[in-house]
CSV table of C-alpha atoms and ligand atoms in Angstrom, one decimal:
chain,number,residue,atom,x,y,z
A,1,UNK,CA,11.9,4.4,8.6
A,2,UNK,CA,15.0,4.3,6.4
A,3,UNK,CA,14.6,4.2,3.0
A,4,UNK,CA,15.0,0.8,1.1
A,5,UNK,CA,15.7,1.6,-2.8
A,6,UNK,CA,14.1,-0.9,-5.7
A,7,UNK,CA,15.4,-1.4,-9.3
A,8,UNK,CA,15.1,1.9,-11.3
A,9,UNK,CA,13.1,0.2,-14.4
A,10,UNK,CA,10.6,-2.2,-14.9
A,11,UNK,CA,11.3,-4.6,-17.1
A,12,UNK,CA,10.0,-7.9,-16.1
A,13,UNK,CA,6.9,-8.4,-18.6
A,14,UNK,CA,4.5,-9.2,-16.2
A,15,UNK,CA,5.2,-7.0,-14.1
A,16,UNK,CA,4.8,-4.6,-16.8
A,17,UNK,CA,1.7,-6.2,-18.0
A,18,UNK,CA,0.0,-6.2,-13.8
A,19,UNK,CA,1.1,-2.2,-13.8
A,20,UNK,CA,-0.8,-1.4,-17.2
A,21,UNK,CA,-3.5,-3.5,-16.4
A,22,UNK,CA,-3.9,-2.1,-12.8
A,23,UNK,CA,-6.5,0.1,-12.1
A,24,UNK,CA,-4.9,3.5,-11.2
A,25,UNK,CA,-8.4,5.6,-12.1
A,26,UNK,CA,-8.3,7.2,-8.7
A,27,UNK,CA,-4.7,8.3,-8.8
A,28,UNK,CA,-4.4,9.1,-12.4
A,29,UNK,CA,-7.7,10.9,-12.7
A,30,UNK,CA,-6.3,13.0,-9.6
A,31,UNK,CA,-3.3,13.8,-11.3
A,32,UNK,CA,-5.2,15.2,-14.6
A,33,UNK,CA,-7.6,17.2,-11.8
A,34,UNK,CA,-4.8,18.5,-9.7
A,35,UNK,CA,-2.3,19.8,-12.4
A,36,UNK,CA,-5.8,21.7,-13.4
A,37,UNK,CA,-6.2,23.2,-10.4
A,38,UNK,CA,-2.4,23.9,-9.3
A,39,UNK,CA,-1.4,25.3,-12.8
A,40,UNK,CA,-4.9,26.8,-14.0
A,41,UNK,CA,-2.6,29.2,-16.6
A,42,UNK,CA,-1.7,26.3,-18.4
A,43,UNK,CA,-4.2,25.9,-21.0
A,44,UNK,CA,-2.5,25.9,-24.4
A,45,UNK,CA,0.0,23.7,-23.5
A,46,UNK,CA,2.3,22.8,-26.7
A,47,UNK,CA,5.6,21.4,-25.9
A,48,UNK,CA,5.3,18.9,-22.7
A,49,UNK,CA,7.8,16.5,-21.5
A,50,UNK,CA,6.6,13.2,-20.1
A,51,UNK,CA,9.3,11.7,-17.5
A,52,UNK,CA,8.8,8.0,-16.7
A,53,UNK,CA,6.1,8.0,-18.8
A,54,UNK,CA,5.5,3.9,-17.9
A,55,UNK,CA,2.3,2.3,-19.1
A,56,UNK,CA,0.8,5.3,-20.9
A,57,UNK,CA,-2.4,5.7,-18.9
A,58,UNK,CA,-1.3,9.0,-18.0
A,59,UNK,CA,-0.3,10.3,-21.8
A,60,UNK,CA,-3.6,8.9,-22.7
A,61,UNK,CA,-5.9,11.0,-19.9
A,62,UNK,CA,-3.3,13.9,-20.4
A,63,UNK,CA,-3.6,14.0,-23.9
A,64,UNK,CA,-7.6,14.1,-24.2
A,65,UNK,CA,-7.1,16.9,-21.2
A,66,UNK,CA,-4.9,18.9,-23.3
A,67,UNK,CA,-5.4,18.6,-26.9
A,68,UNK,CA,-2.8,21.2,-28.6
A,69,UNK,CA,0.3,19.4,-26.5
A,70,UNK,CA,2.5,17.5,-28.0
A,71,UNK,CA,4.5,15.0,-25.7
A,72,UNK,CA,8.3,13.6,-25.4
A,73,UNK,CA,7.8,10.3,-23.4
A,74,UNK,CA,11.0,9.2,-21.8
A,75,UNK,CA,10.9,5.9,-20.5
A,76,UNK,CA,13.8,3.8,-20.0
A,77,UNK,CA,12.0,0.6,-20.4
A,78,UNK,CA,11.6,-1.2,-23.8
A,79,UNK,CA,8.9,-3.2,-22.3
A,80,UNK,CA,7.3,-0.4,-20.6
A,81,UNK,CA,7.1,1.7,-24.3
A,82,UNK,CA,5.7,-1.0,-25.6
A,83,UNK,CA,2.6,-1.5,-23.8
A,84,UNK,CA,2.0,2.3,-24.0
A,85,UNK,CA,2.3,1.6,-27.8
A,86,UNK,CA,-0.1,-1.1,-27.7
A,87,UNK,CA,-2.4,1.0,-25.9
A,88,UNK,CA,-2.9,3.9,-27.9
A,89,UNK,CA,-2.9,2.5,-30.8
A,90,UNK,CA,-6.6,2.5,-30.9
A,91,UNK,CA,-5.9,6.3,-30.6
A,92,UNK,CA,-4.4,7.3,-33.8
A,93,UNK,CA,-5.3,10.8,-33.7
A,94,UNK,CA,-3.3,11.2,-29.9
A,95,UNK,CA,-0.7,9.2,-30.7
A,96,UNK,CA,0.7,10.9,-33.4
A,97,UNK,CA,1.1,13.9,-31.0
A,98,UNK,CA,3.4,11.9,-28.6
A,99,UNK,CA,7.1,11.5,-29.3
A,100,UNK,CA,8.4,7.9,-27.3
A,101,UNK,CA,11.7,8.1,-26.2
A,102,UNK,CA,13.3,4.7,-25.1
A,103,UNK,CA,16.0,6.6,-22.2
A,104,UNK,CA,17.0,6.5,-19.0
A,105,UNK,CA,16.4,10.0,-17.5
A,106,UNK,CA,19.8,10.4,-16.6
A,107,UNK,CA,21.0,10.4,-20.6
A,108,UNK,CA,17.6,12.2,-22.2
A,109,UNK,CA,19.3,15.5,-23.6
A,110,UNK,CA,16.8,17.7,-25.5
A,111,UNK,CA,16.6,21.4,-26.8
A,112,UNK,CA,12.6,21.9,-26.9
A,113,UNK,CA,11.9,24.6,-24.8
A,114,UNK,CA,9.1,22.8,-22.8
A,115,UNK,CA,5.7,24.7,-21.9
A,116,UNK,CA,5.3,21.8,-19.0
A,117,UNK,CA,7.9,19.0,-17.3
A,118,UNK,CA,5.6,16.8,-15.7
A,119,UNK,CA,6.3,13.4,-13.8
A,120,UNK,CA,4.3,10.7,-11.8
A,121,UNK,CA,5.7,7.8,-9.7
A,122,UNK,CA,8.9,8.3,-11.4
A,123,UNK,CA,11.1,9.7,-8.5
A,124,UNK,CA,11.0,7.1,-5.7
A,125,UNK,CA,12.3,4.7,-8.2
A,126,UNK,CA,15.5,6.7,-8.8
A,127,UNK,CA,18.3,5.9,-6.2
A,128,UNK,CA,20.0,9.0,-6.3
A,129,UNK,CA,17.5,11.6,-6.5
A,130,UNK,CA,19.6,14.5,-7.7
A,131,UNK,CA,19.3,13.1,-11.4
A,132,UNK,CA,15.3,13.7,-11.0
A,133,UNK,CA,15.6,17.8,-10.1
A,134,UNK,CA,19.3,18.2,-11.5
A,135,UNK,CA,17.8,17.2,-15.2
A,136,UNK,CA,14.2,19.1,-14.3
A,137,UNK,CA,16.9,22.1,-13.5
A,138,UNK,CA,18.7,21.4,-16.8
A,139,UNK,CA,15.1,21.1,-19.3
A,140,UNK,CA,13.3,23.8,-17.8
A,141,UNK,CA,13.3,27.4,-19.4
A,142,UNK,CA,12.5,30.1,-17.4
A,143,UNK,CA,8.5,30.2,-17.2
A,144,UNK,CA,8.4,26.7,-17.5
A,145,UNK,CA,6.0,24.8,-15.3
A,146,UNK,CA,6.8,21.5,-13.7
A,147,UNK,CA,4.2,19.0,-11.8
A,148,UNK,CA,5.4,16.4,-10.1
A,149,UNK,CA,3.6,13.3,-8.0
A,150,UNK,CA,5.0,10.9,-6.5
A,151,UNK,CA,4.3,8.4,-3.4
A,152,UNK,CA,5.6,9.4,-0.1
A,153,UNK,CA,7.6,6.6,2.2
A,154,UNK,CA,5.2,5.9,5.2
A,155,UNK,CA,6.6,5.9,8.6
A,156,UNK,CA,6.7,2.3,9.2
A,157,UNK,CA,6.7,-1.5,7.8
A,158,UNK,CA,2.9,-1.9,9.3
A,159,UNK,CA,2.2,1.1,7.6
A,160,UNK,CA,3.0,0.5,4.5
A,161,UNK,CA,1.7,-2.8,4.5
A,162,UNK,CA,-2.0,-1.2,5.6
A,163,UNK,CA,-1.8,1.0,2.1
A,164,UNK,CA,-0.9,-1.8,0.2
A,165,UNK,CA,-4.0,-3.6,1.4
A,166,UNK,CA,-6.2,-0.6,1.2
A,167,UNK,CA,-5.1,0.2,-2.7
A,168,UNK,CA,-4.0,-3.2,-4.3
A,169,UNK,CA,-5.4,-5.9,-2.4
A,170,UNK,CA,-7.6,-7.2,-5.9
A,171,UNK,CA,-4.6,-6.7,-8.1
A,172,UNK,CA,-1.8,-9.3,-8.4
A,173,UNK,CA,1.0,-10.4,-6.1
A,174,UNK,CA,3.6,-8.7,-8.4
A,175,UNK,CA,2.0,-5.5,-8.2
A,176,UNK,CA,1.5,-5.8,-4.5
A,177,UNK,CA,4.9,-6.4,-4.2
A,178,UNK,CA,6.3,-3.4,-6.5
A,179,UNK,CA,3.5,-1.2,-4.3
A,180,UNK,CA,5.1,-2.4,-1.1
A,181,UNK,CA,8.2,-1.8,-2.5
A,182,UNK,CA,7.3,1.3,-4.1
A,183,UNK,CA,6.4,3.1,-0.4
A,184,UNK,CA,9.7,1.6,1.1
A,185,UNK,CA,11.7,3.8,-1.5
A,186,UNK,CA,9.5,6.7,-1.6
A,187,UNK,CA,11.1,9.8,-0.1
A,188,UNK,CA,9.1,12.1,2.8
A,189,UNK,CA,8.1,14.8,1.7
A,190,UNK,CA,10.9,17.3,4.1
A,191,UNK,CA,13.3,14.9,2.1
A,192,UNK,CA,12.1,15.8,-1.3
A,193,UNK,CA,11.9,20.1,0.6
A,194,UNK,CA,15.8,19.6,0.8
A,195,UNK,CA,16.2,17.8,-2.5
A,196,UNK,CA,14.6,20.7,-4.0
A,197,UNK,CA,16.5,23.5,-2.5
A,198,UNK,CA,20.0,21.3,-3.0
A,199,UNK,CA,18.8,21.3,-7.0
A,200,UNK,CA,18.4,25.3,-7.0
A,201,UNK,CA,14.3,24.7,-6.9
A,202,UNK,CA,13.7,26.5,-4.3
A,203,UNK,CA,11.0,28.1,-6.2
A,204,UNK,CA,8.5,25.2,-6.7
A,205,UNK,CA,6.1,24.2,-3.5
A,206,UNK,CA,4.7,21.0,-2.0
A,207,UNK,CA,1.8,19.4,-1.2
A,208,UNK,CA,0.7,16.4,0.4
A,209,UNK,CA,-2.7,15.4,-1.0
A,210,UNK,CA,-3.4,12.3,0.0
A,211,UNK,CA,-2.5,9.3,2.5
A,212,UNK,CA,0.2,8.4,0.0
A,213,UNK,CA,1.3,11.1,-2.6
A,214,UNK,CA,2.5,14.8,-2.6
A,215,UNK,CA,2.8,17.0,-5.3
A,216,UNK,CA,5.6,19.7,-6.6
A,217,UNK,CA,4.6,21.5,-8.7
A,218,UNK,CA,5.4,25.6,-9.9
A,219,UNK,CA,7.0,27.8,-12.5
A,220,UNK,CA,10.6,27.7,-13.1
A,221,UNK,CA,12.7,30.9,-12.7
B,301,SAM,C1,5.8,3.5,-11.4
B,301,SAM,S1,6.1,3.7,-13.1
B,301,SAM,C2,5.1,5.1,-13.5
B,301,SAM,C3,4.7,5.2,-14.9
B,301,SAM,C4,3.8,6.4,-15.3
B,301,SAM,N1,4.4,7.7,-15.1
B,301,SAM,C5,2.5,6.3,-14.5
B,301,SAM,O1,2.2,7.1,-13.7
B,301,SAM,O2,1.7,5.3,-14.8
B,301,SAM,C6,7.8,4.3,-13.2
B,301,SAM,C7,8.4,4.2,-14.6
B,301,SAM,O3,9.6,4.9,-14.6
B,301,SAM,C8,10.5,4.1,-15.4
B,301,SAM,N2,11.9,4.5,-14.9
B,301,SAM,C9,12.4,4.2,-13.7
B,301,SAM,N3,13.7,4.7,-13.6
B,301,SAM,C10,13.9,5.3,-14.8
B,301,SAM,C11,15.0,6.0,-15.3
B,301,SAM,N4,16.1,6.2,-14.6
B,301,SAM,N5,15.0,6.6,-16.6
B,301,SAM,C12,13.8,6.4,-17.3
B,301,SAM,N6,12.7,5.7,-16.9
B,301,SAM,C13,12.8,5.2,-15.6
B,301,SAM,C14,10.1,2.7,-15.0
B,301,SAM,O4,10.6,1.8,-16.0
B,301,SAM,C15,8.6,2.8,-15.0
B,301,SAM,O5,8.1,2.6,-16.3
């Protein structure tokens, strides 16, 4: 099935507001458990870089997982920060160690030499996916690690709509409709294999890990 791209942001409040309300435990709790397991080195984590860092349910899980880091959030939506503000607010003590960043991707400069690049959901909505791993390429140090997840495009329409009923069918039609969307822009996973080795990545591996998401993930050279 070709691939059908969606806006890069997420702007529309409640759109925003049905993403940070969803309930992503089962993803997001995976992520946490997976960059565990795939980067078990990893444990004093300082300097981590956040990219699309969306509703902050991730920060928040990564943060209590990792509590000497200290993030940089990019996220390129004003209305996306702000609900990541609103949530961990209650959390004074992890909020202070994140740093929000209202950019697109494809302008975030930065000279910390990150201990981790990490990433969810982020890629598929990029159209041109060479800004994902060409900026990756450009923040990473040598010894960095990078993790990556993201959804992978299913092979068909009735596919696609079979994982949108199986994961969202409570949640609301606007986050039905960005899921759908969401698997029509994704990228297969031999895509993202040559995306990789055009970006001089070579070095980091995939994974598929479940009916929906792969992982890359590996140290940089
Ligand atoms: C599906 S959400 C994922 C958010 C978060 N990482 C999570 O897992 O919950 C993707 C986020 O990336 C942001 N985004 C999309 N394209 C971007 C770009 N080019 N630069 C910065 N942020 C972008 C969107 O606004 C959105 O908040």
């Amino acid at each position: 099935m070709k691939r059908v791209t969606e806006p890069e942001l997420m702007t529309e409040r409640e759109q925003v507001e049905a993403y940070g309300n969803a309930d992503f435990e089962e993803p997001h709790s995976n992520f946490i458990k997976l960059l565990k397991e795939y980067c078990p080195e990893i444990t004093n984590l300082r300097s981590v870089l956040d990219l699309g860092s969306g509703a902050g349910d991730i920060l928040l899980r990564f943060s209590k997982a990792y509590p000497l880091a200290h993030i940089d959030a990019v996220e390129g939506s004003q209305t996306m920060l702000q609900f990541a503000e609103g949530l961990l607010s209650e959390y004074s003590g992890i909020k202070m160690r994140i740093r929000f960043v209202n950019s697109m991707l494809q302008d975030f400069s930065s000279s910390t030499d990150y201990d981790l690049i990490m990433s969810n959901s982020l890629l598929h909505h990029l159209h041109n996916p060479s800004h994902f791993w060409d900026k990756i390429k450009e923040l990473s140090q040598p010894g960095a690690h990078i993790f990556i997840m993201d959804l992978m495009r299913p092979g068909s329409l009735e596919e696609a709509r079979e994982l949108v009923r199986t994961y969202v069918d409570g949640e609301p039609e606007i986050l039905r409709r960005d899921f759908y969307n969401s698997l029509l822009a994704a990228f297969t996973i031999n895509e993202v294999r040559e995306h990789l080795a055009e970006a001089g990545l070579g070095e980091l591996q995939t994974e598929q890990i479940s009916d929906r998401h792969f992982i890359a993930f590996g140290t940089c050279r």
